[in-house]
Amino acid sequence: MRMLLQERPNGREAPRFVQLMLEADLLGGWTLVRETGQIGGRSSLKREQYLDQGSALAAFEHARDLQLKKGFQLMFVQGADAPRP
């Protein structure tokens, strides 16, 4: 599952983005990957491990909701069971 969120462009500098990815690992756990940065610039990557899909999905949705409250817009969603805002 993958989701891309982006700030509204303000005309002065490139907008910031947040990409959230939820991936199953080989041992039955789940990894939430958060990539944040400025379009065309540097970005940072953080990974969080979860033992089950339910807790990983809850963290994914929480991260999404925080970004939407900050004014980010949903640009792209990929995944059959992708949560919608």
CSV table of N, CA, C and O in Angstrom, one decimal:
chain,number,residue,atom,x,y,z
A,1,MET,N,0.8,-1.2,0.0
A,1,MET,CA,0.0,0.0,0.0
A,1,MET,C,0.9,1.2,0.0
A,1,MET,O,1.9,1.3,0.7
A,2,ARG,N,0.5,2.2,-0.8
A,2,ARG,CA,1.3,3.4,-0.9
A,2,ARG,C,0.4,4.6,-1.0
A,2,ARG,O,-0.6,4.6,-1.7
A,3,MET,N,0.8,5.7,-0.4
A,3,MET,CA,0.1,7.0,-0.5
A,3,MET,C,1.0,8.2,-0.6
A,3,MET,O,2.0,8.2,0.2
A,4,LEU,N,0.7,9.1,-1.4
A,4,LEU,CA,1.5,10.3,-1.6
A,4,LEU,C,0.7,11.5,-1.3
A,4,LEU,O,-0.4,11.7,-1.8
A,5,LEU,N,1.2,12.3,-0.4
A,5,LEU,CA,0.5,13.6,0.0
A,5,LEU,C,1.5,14.7,-0.3
A,5,LEU,O,2.7,14.6,-0.2
A,6,GLN,N,0.9,15.9,-0.6
A,6,GLN,CA,1.7,17.1,-1.0
A,6,GLN,C,1.1,18.3,-0.5
A,6,GLN,O,-0.1,18.5,-0.4
A,7,GLU,N,2.0,19.3,-0.1
A,7,GLU,CA,1.5,20.6,0.3
A,7,GLU,C,1.0,21.4,-1.0
A,7,GLU,O,1.5,21.1,-2.1
A,8,ARG,N,0.1,22.3,-0.8
A,8,ARG,CA,-0.3,23.2,-1.9
A,8,ARG,C,0.9,24.1,-2.3
A,8,ARG,O,1.5,24.6,-1.4
A,9,PRO,N,1.2,24.2,-3.5
A,9,PRO,CA,2.3,25.1,-3.9
A,9,PRO,C,2.0,26.6,-3.6
A,9,PRO,O,0.8,27.0,-3.7
A,10,ASN,N,3.0,27.3,-3.1
A,10,ASN,CA,2.7,28.7,-2.7
A,10,ASN,C,3.4,29.7,-3.6
A,10,ASN,O,3.4,30.8,-3.4
A,11,GLY,N,4.1,29.1,-4.6
A,11,GLY,CA,4.8,30.0,-5.6
A,11,GLY,C,6.2,30.4,-5.3
A,11,GLY,O,6.9,30.8,-6.2
A,12,ARG,N,6.6,30.3,-4.1
A,12,ARG,CA,7.9,30.8,-3.7
A,12,ARG,C,8.9,29.7,-3.7
A,12,ARG,O,10.1,29.9,-4.0
A,13,GLU,N,8.5,28.5,-3.2
A,13,GLU,CA,9.5,27.4,-3.2
A,13,GLU,C,8.7,26.1,-3.5
A,13,GLU,O,7.5,26.1,-3.5
A,14,ALA,N,9.5,25.1,-3.8
A,14,ALA,CA,8.9,23.8,-4.1
A,14,ALA,C,8.1,23.2,-2.9
A,14,ALA,O,8.5,23.4,-1.8
A,15,PRO,N,6.9,22.6,-3.2
A,15,PRO,CA,6.1,22.1,-2.1
A,15,PRO,C,6.8,20.9,-1.4
A,15,PRO,O,7.6,20.2,-2.1
A,16,ARG,N,6.4,20.6,-0.2
A,16,ARG,CA,6.9,19.5,0.5
A,16,ARG,C,6.0,18.3,0.2
A,16,ARG,O,4.8,18.5,-0.1
A,17,PHE,N,6.5,17.1,0.4
A,17,PHE,CA,5.7,15.9,0.2
A,17,PHE,C,5.9,14.9,1.4
A,17,PHE,O,6.9,15.0,2.1
A,18,VAL,N,5.0,14.0,1.5
A,18,VAL,CA,5.1,12.9,2.4
A,18,VAL,C,4.6,11.6,1.7
A,18,VAL,O,3.5,11.7,1.1
A,19,GLN,N,5.4,10.6,1.7
A,19,GLN,CA,5.0,9.3,1.0
A,19,GLN,C,4.9,8.3,2.2
A,19,GLN,O,5.9,8.1,2.9
A,20,LEU,N,3.8,7.6,2.3
A,20,LEU,CA,3.6,6.5,3.2
A,20,LEU,C,3.5,5.2,2.5
A,20,LEU,O,2.8,5.1,1.5
A,21,MET,N,4.3,4.2,3.0
A,21,MET,CA,4.2,2.9,2.3
A,21,MET,C,4.1,1.9,3.4
A,21,MET,O,4.8,1.9,4.4
A,22,LEU,N,3.2,0.9,3.2
A,22,LEU,CA,3.0,-0.2,4.2
A,22,LEU,C,3.4,-1.5,3.5
A,22,LEU,O,2.8,-1.8,2.4
A,23,GLU,N,4.4,-2.2,4.0
A,23,GLU,CA,4.9,-3.4,3.3
A,23,GLU,C,5.0,-4.6,4.3
A,23,GLU,O,5.4,-4.4,5.4
A,24,ALA,N,4.6,-5.7,3.8
A,24,ALA,CA,4.8,-7.0,4.5
A,24,ALA,C,6.2,-7.4,4.4
A,24,ALA,O,6.8,-7.3,3.4
A,25,ASP,N,6.8,-7.9,5.6
A,25,ASP,CA,8.1,-8.5,5.5
A,25,ASP,C,8.1,-10.0,5.4
A,25,ASP,O,7.0,-10.6,5.4
A,26,LEU,N,9.3,-10.6,5.3
A,26,LEU,CA,9.4,-12.0,5.1
A,26,LEU,C,9.0,-12.8,6.3
A,26,LEU,O,8.8,-14.0,6.2
A,27,LEU,N,9.0,-12.2,7.5
A,27,LEU,CA,8.8,-12.9,8.7
A,27,LEU,C,7.4,-12.8,9.3
A,27,LEU,O,7.1,-13.1,10.4
A,28,GLY,N,6.5,-12.2,8.5
A,28,GLY,CA,5.1,-12.1,8.9
A,28,GLY,C,4.8,-10.7,9.5
A,28,GLY,O,3.6,-10.5,9.9
A,29,GLY,N,5.8,-9.9,9.7
A,29,GLY,CA,5.6,-8.5,10.2
A,29,GLY,C,5.2,-7.5,9.2
A,29,GLY,O,5.1,-7.9,8.0
A,30,TRP,N,5.1,-6.3,9.6
A,30,TRP,CA,4.8,-5.2,8.7
A,30,TRP,C,5.7,-4.0,8.9
A,30,TRP,O,6.1,-3.8,10.1
A,31,THR,N,6.1,-3.3,7.9
A,31,THR,CA,6.9,-2.1,8.0
A,31,THR,C,6.2,-0.9,7.4
A,31,THR,O,5.7,-1.0,6.3
A,32,LEU,N,6.1,0.2,8.2
A,32,LEU,CA,5.6,1.4,7.7
A,32,LEU,C,6.8,2.3,7.4
A,32,LEU,O,7.7,2.6,8.2
A,33,VAL,N,6.9,2.7,6.1
A,33,VAL,CA,8.0,3.5,5.6
A,33,VAL,C,7.4,4.9,5.4
A,33,VAL,O,6.4,5.1,4.7
A,34,ARG,N,8.1,5.9,6.0
A,34,ARG,CA,7.7,7.4,5.8
A,34,ARG,C,8.8,8.1,5.1
A,34,ARG,O,9.9,8.1,5.6
A,35,GLU,N,8.6,8.6,3.9
A,35,GLU,CA,9.5,9.5,3.2
A,35,GLU,C,9.0,10.9,3.2
A,35,GLU,O,7.9,11.1,2.8
A,36,THR,N,9.8,11.8,3.7
A,36,THR,CA,9.4,13.2,3.7
A,36,THR,C,10.5,14.1,3.1
A,36,THR,O,11.6,13.8,3.2
A,37,GLY,N,10.1,15.2,2.5
A,37,GLY,CA,11.0,16.1,1.9
A,37,GLY,C,10.4,17.2,1.0
A,37,GLY,O,9.2,17.3,1.0
A,38,GLN,N,11.2,17.8,0.3
A,38,GLN,CA,10.8,18.9,-0.6
A,38,GLN,C,11.0,18.4,-2.0
A,38,GLN,O,12.0,17.7,-2.4
A,39,ILE,N,10.0,18.6,-2.9
A,39,ILE,CA,10.0,18.1,-4.2
A,39,ILE,C,11.3,18.7,-4.9
A,39,ILE,O,11.5,19.9,-4.9
A,40,GLY,N,12.1,17.8,-5.5
A,40,GLY,CA,13.3,18.2,-6.2
A,40,GLY,C,14.5,18.4,-5.2
A,40,GLY,O,15.6,18.8,-5.6
A,41,GLY,N,14.3,18.2,-3.9
A,41,GLY,CA,15.3,18.4,-3.0
A,41,GLY,C,15.6,17.1,-2.1
A,41,GLY,O,15.3,16.0,-2.5
A,42,ARG,N,16.2,17.3,-1.0
A,42,ARG,CA,16.5,16.2,-0.1
A,42,ARG,C,15.2,15.6,0.5
A,42,ARG,O,14.3,16.3,0.7
A,43,SER,N,15.4,14.4,0.9
A,43,SER,CA,14.3,13.7,1.6
A,43,SER,C,14.9,12.9,2.7
A,43,SER,O,16.0,12.5,2.7
A,44,SER,N,14.0,12.5,3.7
A,44,SER,CA,14.4,11.6,4.8
A,44,SER,C,13.5,10.4,4.8
A,44,SER,O,12.3,10.5,4.4
A,45,LEU,N,14.0,9.3,5.2
A,45,LEU,CA,13.3,8.0,5.2
A,45,LEU,C,13.3,7.5,6.7
A,45,LEU,O,14.4,7.4,7.3
A,46,LYS,N,12.1,7.1,7.1
A,46,LYS,CA,12.0,6.4,8.5
A,46,LYS,C,11.2,5.2,8.3
A,46,LYS,O,10.3,5.1,7.6
A,47,ARG,N,11.7,4.1,9.0
A,47,ARG,CA,11.0,2.8,9.0
A,47,ARG,C,10.5,2.5,10.4
A,47,ARG,O,11.3,2.6,11.4
A,48,GLU,N,9.3,1.9,10.5
A,48,GLU,CA,8.8,1.5,11.8
A,48,GLU,C,8.3,0.0,11.6
A,48,GLU,O,7.6,-0.2,10.6
A,49,GLN,N,8.7,-0.9,12.5
A,49,GLN,CA,8.3,-2.3,12.4
A,49,GLN,C,7.1,-2.5,13.3
A,49,GLN,O,7.0,-2.0,14.4
A,50,TYR,N,6.2,-3.4,12.8
A,50,TYR,CA,5.0,-3.8,13.5
A,50,TYR,C,4.8,-5.3,13.4
A,50,TYR,O,5.1,-5.9,12.4
A,51,LEU,N,4.3,-5.9,14.4
A,51,LEU,CA,4.2,-7.4,14.5
A,51,LEU,C,2.9,-7.9,13.7
A,51,LEU,O,2.9,-9.0,13.2
A,52,ASP,N,1.9,-7.0,13.6
A,52,ASP,CA,0.7,-7.5,12.9
A,52,ASP,C,0.1,-6.4,12.0
A,52,ASP,O,0.5,-5.2,12.2
A,53,GLN,N,-0.7,-6.8,11.1
A,53,GLN,CA,-1.2,-5.9,10.1
A,53,GLN,C,-2.1,-4.8,10.7
A,53,GLN,O,-2.1,-3.7,10.3
A,54,GLY,N,-2.9,-5.2,11.7
A,54,GLY,CA,-3.8,-4.3,12.3
A,54,GLY,C,-3.1,-3.1,12.9
A,54,GLY,O,-3.6,-1.9,12.7
A,55,SER,N,-2.1,-3.3,13.7
A,55,SER,CA,-1.4,-2.2,14.3
A,55,SER,C,-0.6,-1.3,13.2
A,55,SER,O,-0.5,-0.1,13.3
A,56,ALA,N,-0.1,-2.0,12.2
A,56,ALA,CA,0.6,-1.3,11.1
A,56,ALA,C,-0.4,-0.4,10.4
A,56,ALA,O,-0.1,0.7,10.0
A,57,LEU,N,-1.6,-0.9,10.1
A,57,LEU,CA,-2.6,-0.2,9.4
A,57,LEU,C,-3.1,1.0,10.2
A,57,LEU,O,-3.3,2.1,9.7
A,58,ALA,N,-3.2,0.8,11.5
A,58,ALA,CA,-3.6,1.9,12.4
A,58,ALA,C,-2.6,3.0,12.4
A,58,ALA,O,-2.9,4.2,12.3
A,59,ALA,N,-1.3,2.7,12.4
A,59,ALA,CA,-0.2,3.7,12.4
A,59,ALA,C,-0.2,4.4,11.0
A,59,ALA,O,0.0,5.6,11.0
A,60,PHE,N,-0.4,3.7,9.9
A,60,PHE,CA,-0.5,4.2,8.6
A,60,PHE,C,-1.6,5.3,8.5
A,60,PHE,O,-1.4,6.4,8.1
A,61,GLU,N,-2.8,4.9,9.0
A,61,GLU,CA,-3.9,5.8,9.0
A,61,GLU,C,-3.7,7.0,9.9
A,61,GLU,O,-4.1,8.1,9.6
A,62,HIS,N,-3.1,6.8,11.0
A,62,HIS,CA,-2.8,7.9,11.9
A,62,HIS,C,-1.8,8.9,11.3
A,62,HIS,O,-2.0,10.1,11.3
A,63,ALA,N,-0.8,8.4,10.6
A,63,ALA,CA,0.2,9.2,9.9
A,63,ALA,C,-0.5,10.0,8.8
A,63,ALA,O,-0.2,11.2,8.6
A,64,ARG,N,-1.4,9.4,8.1
A,64,ARG,CA,-2.1,10.0,7.0
A,64,ARG,C,-3.0,11.1,7.6
A,64,ARG,O,-3.0,12.3,7.1
A,65,ASP,N,-3.7,10.9,8.6
A,65,ASP,CA,-4.6,11.9,9.2
A,65,ASP,C,-3.8,13.1,9.7
A,65,ASP,O,-4.3,14.2,9.6
A,66,LEU,N,-2.7,12.9,10.3
A,66,LEU,CA,-1.8,14.0,10.8
A,66,LEU,C,-1.4,14.9,9.7
A,66,LEU,O,-1.5,16.1,9.8
A,67,GLN,N,-1.0,14.3,8.5
A,67,GLN,CA,-0.6,15.1,7.4
A,67,GLN,C,-1.8,15.9,6.8
A,67,GLN,O,-1.7,17.0,6.4
A,68,LEU,N,-3.0,15.2,6.7
A,68,LEU,CA,-4.2,15.9,6.2
A,68,LEU,C,-4.5,17.1,7.1
A,68,LEU,O,-4.9,18.1,6.6
A,69,LYS,N,-4.4,17.0,8.4
A,69,LYS,CA,-4.7,18.1,9.3
A,69,LYS,C,-3.7,19.2,9.1
A,69,LYS,O,-4.1,20.4,9.4
A,70,LYS,N,-2.5,18.9,8.7
A,70,LYS,CA,-1.5,20.0,8.4
A,70,LYS,C,-1.7,20.7,7.1
A,70,LYS,O,-0.9,21.6,6.7
A,71,GLY,N,-2.7,20.2,6.3
A,71,GLY,CA,-3.0,20.9,5.0
A,71,GLY,C,-2.4,20.2,3.8
A,71,GLY,O,-2.5,20.7,2.7
A,72,PHE,N,-1.9,19.0,4.0
A,72,PHE,CA,-1.4,18.3,2.8
A,72,PHE,C,-2.6,17.7,2.1
A,72,PHE,O,-3.6,17.4,2.6
A,73,GLN,N,-2.4,17.6,0.7
A,73,GLN,CA,-3.5,17.0,-0.1
A,73,GLN,C,-3.1,15.6,-0.6
A,73,GLN,O,-1.9,15.4,-0.9
A,74,LEU,N,-4.1,14.8,-0.7
A,74,LEU,CA,-3.8,13.4,-1.2
A,74,LEU,C,-3.7,13.5,-2.7
A,74,LEU,O,-4.5,14.0,-3.4
A,75,MET,N,-2.5,13.0,-3.2
A,75,MET,CA,-2.2,13.0,-4.6
A,75,MET,C,-2.3,11.7,-5.3
A,75,MET,O,-2.7,11.6,-6.4
A,76,PHE,N,-2.0,10.6,-4.5
A,76,PHE,CA,-1.9,9.3,-5.2
A,76,PHE,C,-2.1,8.2,-4.1
A,76,PHE,O,-1.6,8.3,-3.0
A,77,VAL,N,-2.9,7.2,-4.4
A,77,VAL,CA,-3.1,6.0,-3.5
A,77,VAL,C,-3.0,4.8,-4.4
A,77,VAL,O,-3.5,4.7,-5.5
A,78,GLN,N,-2.2,3.8,-3.9
A,78,GLN,CA,-2.0,2.6,-4.6
A,78,GLN,C,-2.2,1.4,-3.6
A,78,GLN,O,-1.7,1.5,-2.5
A,79,GLY,N,-3.0,0.4,-3.9
A,79,GLY,CA,-3.2,-0.7,-3.1
A,79,GLY,C,-4.7,-1.1,-3.0
A,79,GLY,O,-5.5,-0.2,-3.0
A,80,ALA,N,-5.0,-2.3,-3.1
A,80,ALA,CA,-6.4,-2.8,-3.2
A,80,ALA,C,-7.2,-2.4,-1.9
A,80,ALA,O,-8.3,-2.0,-2.0
A,81,ASP,N,-6.6,-2.4,-0.8
A,81,ASP,CA,-7.3,-2.1,0.5
A,81,ASP,C,-6.8,-0.8,1.0
A,81,ASP,O,-6.8,-0.6,2.2
A,82,ALA,N,-6.4,0.1,0.1
A,82,ALA,CA,-5.9,1.4,0.6
A,82,ALA,C,-6.9,2.2,1.3
A,82,ALA,O,-8.0,2.4,0.8
A,83,PRO,N,-6.6,2.7,2.5
A,83,PRO,CA,-7.6,3.5,3.3
A,83,PRO,C,-7.8,4.9,2.6
A,83,PRO,O,-6.8,5.5,2.2
A,84,ARG,N,-9.0,5.3,2.5
A,84,ARG,CA,-9.3,6.6,1.9
A,84,ARG,C,-9.6,7.6,3.0
A,84,ARG,O,-10.1,7.3,4.1
A,85,PRO,N,-9.2,8.9,2.8
A,85,PRO,CA,-9.5,9.9,3.8
A,85,PRO,C,-11.0,10.2,3.9
A,85,PRO,O,-11.8,9.9,3.1
